[in-house]
Amino acid sequence: MIKANYHTHTSFCDGKGSPDEILEEAVKKGFDILGFSSHCAYPFADSWHIAPREFEKYRAAVYQAKENFRGKITVLYGFEADYIHGITKPSIKEDYASLKPDYLIGSVHYVGNEKGIFGIDDKTEAVQEGLQKIFNGDGKKCVQEYFFLQREMLKKGDFTIWGHPDLVRKRNGLLHFFDENEDWYIKELKETAALAKKAGVLAEINTGAIARKAMDSLYPSSAFLSILHEEGIPVIISSDSHSKENLDSEFDRAYREAKKAGYTESAYLDEKAEIRFQKIS
């Protein structure tokens, strides 16, 4: 099988290591393709996004690393594009057109309302504070807003990979602010999956929470993954790595979960960032 990862963070955002350092490790681990995807919310930037003034430096570093490792590994240049209500323009692709990325990952990290916003995957204490301050402790409203934003992104965004589709679960194991088995939650998953099908995106099976010990589970959950399969939405495996050591963390588990949900193929992006499929062994 082609071994690839497209959700890779570097020291240009909140990851560790330069593109060259990460590629050196990727070659050792037997990767065929590696895509870099710095956190970005163009033209906005929080502390963990790549700063707009660093865009050209980031692109140059990836392009140079691509040359340095030519013949050893295929390198792609991309962004994890953060969708933020009221900031992201009608088309994510248009927002990033001037940066000329090979591909984009569309993700939602922020939820909020007229009272403000907070990162749904922030530290546990910050999420707890946000739930109280922004949603008056109403976890259901928070989760519904999260999936509303996902659907808004899927309607407006033109991107290749749908990043960690149910990131809202990240701190739920400690805060218990919603029940994943309740009917209203399953309804949110189904409505969102239906829009993802229309958008034509690849749903990411993301192993990052396990490597960073946030929870012992993949994004999406087994239940959500089964819904995605029922909708006929293709999947792609990524580690969401923030350090070179975790480039292929829990890939075997991701493939097992995909097969369990009924998938027989997974997607990958080739050297031209075109979507290809391979059988899951």
mmCIF file of N, CA and C in Angstrom, residues 1-6 31-34 74 76 103 160-161 202-203 234-238 251 255 265-280:
data_model
loop_
_atom_site.group_PDB
_atom_site.id
_atom_site.type_symbol
_atom_site.label_atom_id
_atom_site.label_comp_id
_atom_site.label_asym_id
_atom_site.label_seq_id
_atom_site.Cartn_x
_atom_site.Cartn_y
_atom_site.Cartn_z
ATOM 1 N N MET A 1 0.824 -1.200 0.000
ATOM 2 C CA MET A 1 0.000 0.000 0.000
ATOM 3 C C MET A 1 0.862 1.255 0.000
ATOM 4 N N ILE A 2 0.343 2.300 -0.628
ATOM 5 C CA ILE A 2 0.988 3.605 -0.556
ATOM 6 C C ILE A 2 0.871 4.114 0.872
ATOM 7 N N LYS A 3 2.003 4.483 1.450
ATOM 8 C CA LYS A 3 1.990 5.029 2.808
ATOM 9 C C LYS A 3 2.084 6.543 2.710
ATOM 10 N N ALA A 4 1.063 7.225 3.221
ATOM 11 C CA ALA A 4 1.006 8.676 3.054
ATOM 12 C C ALA A 4 0.369 9.340 4.269
ATOM 13 N N ASN A 5 0.694 10.598 4.448
ATOM 14 C CA ASN A 5 0.066 11.427 5.481
ATOM 15 C C ASN A 5 -0.032 12.848 4.936
ATOM 16 N N TYR A 6 -1.192 13.462 5.117
ATOM 17 C CA TYR A 6 -1.417 14.805 4.562
ATOM 18 C C TYR A 6 -1.724 15.832 5.641
ATOM 19 N N PHE A 31 7.518 6.210 4.317
ATOM 20 C CA PHE A 31 6.447 6.946 3.653
ATOM 21 C C PHE A 31 6.763 7.129 2.171
ATOM 22 N N ASP A 32 5.718 7.043 1.366
ATOM 23 C CA ASP A 32 5.829 7.339 -0.060
ATOM 24 C C ASP A 32 5.472 8.789 -0.353
ATOM 25 N N ILE A 33 4.518 9.334 0.409
ATOM 26 C CA ILE A 33 4.017 10.693 0.180
ATOM 27 C C ILE A 33 3.812 11.370 1.528
ATOM 28 N N LEU A 34 4.221 12.642 1.606
ATOM 29 C CA LEU A 34 3.947 13.421 2.809
ATOM 30 C C LEU A 34 3.467 14.811 2.409
ATOM 31 N N THR A 74 7.581 11.756 -2.158
ATOM 32 C CA THR A 74 6.769 12.791 -2.799
ATOM 33 C C THR A 74 6.291 13.771 -1.737
ATOM 34 N N LEU A 76 3.969 17.261 -0.805
ATOM 35 C CA LEU A 76 2.892 18.170 -1.178
ATOM 36 C C LEU A 76 2.816 19.322 -0.178
ATOM 37 N N TYR A 103 -3.273 21.315 -1.948
ATOM 38 C CA TYR A 103 -4.540 20.824 -1.397
ATOM 39 C C TYR A 103 -4.863 21.595 -0.128
ATOM 40 N N THR A 160 -10.287 19.667 -0.237
ATOM 41 C CA THR A 160 -10.141 18.249 -0.566
ATOM 42 C C THR A 160 -10.463 17.331 0.601
ATOM 43 N N ILE A 161 -9.911 17.651 1.780
ATOM 44 C CA ILE A 161 -10.020 16.767 2.943
ATOM 45 C C ILE A 161 -10.821 17.455 4.053
ATOM 46 N N LEU A 202 -13.173 14.223 0.973
ATOM 47 C CA LEU A 202 -12.670 13.018 1.610
ATOM 48 C C LEU A 202 -12.772 13.203 3.118
ATOM 49 N N ALA A 203 -13.434 12.299 3.805
ATOM 50 C CA ALA A 203 -13.530 12.373 5.263
ATOM 51 C C ALA A 203 -12.256 11.805 5.875
ATOM 52 N N PRO A 234 -15.963 8.747 0.803
ATOM 53 C CA PRO A 234 -14.639 8.121 0.875
ATOM 54 C C PRO A 234 -13.823 8.653 2.051
ATOM 55 N N VAL A 235 -12.876 7.852 2.515
ATOM 56 C CA VAL A 235 -12.061 8.228 3.666
ATOM 57 C C VAL A 235 -10.583 8.248 3.306
ATOM 58 N N ILE A 236 -9.847 9.026 4.075
ATOM 59 C CA ILE A 236 -8.395 9.122 3.926
ATOM 60 C C ILE A 236 -7.790 9.080 5.326
ATOM 61 N N ILE A 237 -6.686 8.389 5.486
ATOM 62 C CA ILE A 237 -6.056 8.215 6.804
ATOM 63 C C ILE A 237 -4.995 9.282 7.017
ATOM 64 N N SER A 238 -5.027 9.944 8.170
ATOM 65 C CA SER A 238 -4.008 10.936 8.524
ATOM 66 C C SER A 238 -3.749 10.909 10.021
ATOM 67 N N PHE A 251 -1.918 4.086 12.570
ATOM 68 C CA PHE A 251 -2.453 3.853 11.218
ATOM 69 C C PHE A 251 -3.136 2.489 11.119
ATOM 70 N N TYR A 255 -7.036 1.754 9.872
ATOM 71 C CA TYR A 255 -7.452 0.846 8.801
ATOM 72 C C TYR A 255 -8.405 -0.228 9.317
ATOM 73 N N GLU A 265 -11.702 0.363 0.575
ATOM 74 C CA GLU A 265 -10.688 1.219 -0.032
ATOM 75 C C GLU A 265 -10.488 2.481 0.795
ATOM 76 N N SER A 266 -9.302 3.034 0.708
ATOM 77 C CA SER A 266 -9.024 4.350 1.285
ATOM 78 C C SER A 266 -8.398 5.212 0.196
ATOM 79 N N ALA A 267 -8.517 6.504 0.362
ATOM 80 C CA ALA A 267 -8.004 7.433 -0.643
ATOM 81 C C ALA A 267 -6.595 7.901 -0.296
ATOM 82 N N TYR A 268 -5.894 8.360 -1.293
ATOM 83 C CA TYR A 268 -4.635 9.079 -1.092
ATOM 84 C C TYR A 268 -4.512 10.096 -2.218
ATOM 85 N N LEU A 269 -3.659 11.099 -2.032
ATOM 86 C CA LEU A 269 -3.404 12.110 -3.048
ATOM 87 C C LEU A 269 -2.065 11.803 -3.695
ATOM 88 N N ASP A 270 -2.038 11.770 -5.023
ATOM 89 C CA ASP A 270 -0.794 11.451 -5.716
ATOM 90 C C ASP A 270 0.109 12.684 -5.844
ATOM 91 N N GLU A 271 1.148 12.594 -6.638
ATOM 92 C CA GLU A 271 2.127 13.679 -6.745
ATOM 93 C C GLU A 271 1.532 14.960 -7.323
ATOM 94 N N LYS A 272 0.385 14.847 -7.991
ATOM 95 C CA LYS A 272 -0.313 16.024 -8.517
ATOM 96 C C LYS A 272 -1.491 16.428 -7.632
ATOM 97 N N ALA A 273 -1.571 15.815 -6.450
ATOM 98 C CA ALA A 273 -2.657 16.039 -5.487
ATOM 99 C C ALA A 273 -4.009 15.599 -6.040
ATOM 100 N N GLU A 274 -3.973 14.661 -6.976
ATOM 101 C CA GLU A 274 -5.215 14.087 -7.489
ATOM 102 C C GLU A 274 -5.604 12.886 -6.634
ATOM 103 N N ILE A 275 -6.911 12.693 -6.464
ATOM 104 C CA ILE A 275 -7.414 11.642 -5.584
ATOM 105 C C ILE A 275 -7.291 10.280 -6.253
ATOM 106 N N ARG A 276 -6.671 9.359 -5.535
ATOM 107 C CA ARG A 276 -6.547 7.973 -5.973
ATOM 108 C C ARG A 276 -7.065 7.069 -4.849
ATOM 109 N N PHE A 277 -7.326 5.806 -5.195
ATOM 110 C CA PHE A 277 -7.819 4.866 -4.200
ATOM 111 C C PHE A 277 -6.990 3.604 -4.216
ATOM 112 N N GLN A 278 -6.907 2.982 -3.038
ATOM 113 C CA GLN A 278 -6.211 1.701 -2.923
ATOM 114 C C GLN A 278 -6.983 0.812 -1.959
ATOM 115 N N LYS A 279 -6.844 -0.487 -2.179
ATOM 116 C CA LYS A 279 -7.535 -1.447 -1.322
ATOM 117 C C LYS A 279 -6.917 -1.458 0.063
ATOM 118 N N ILE A 280 -7.761 -1.598 1.057
ATOM 119 C CA ILE A 280 -7.277 -1.699 2.433
ATOM 120 C C ILE A 280 -6.900 -3.151 2.677
#
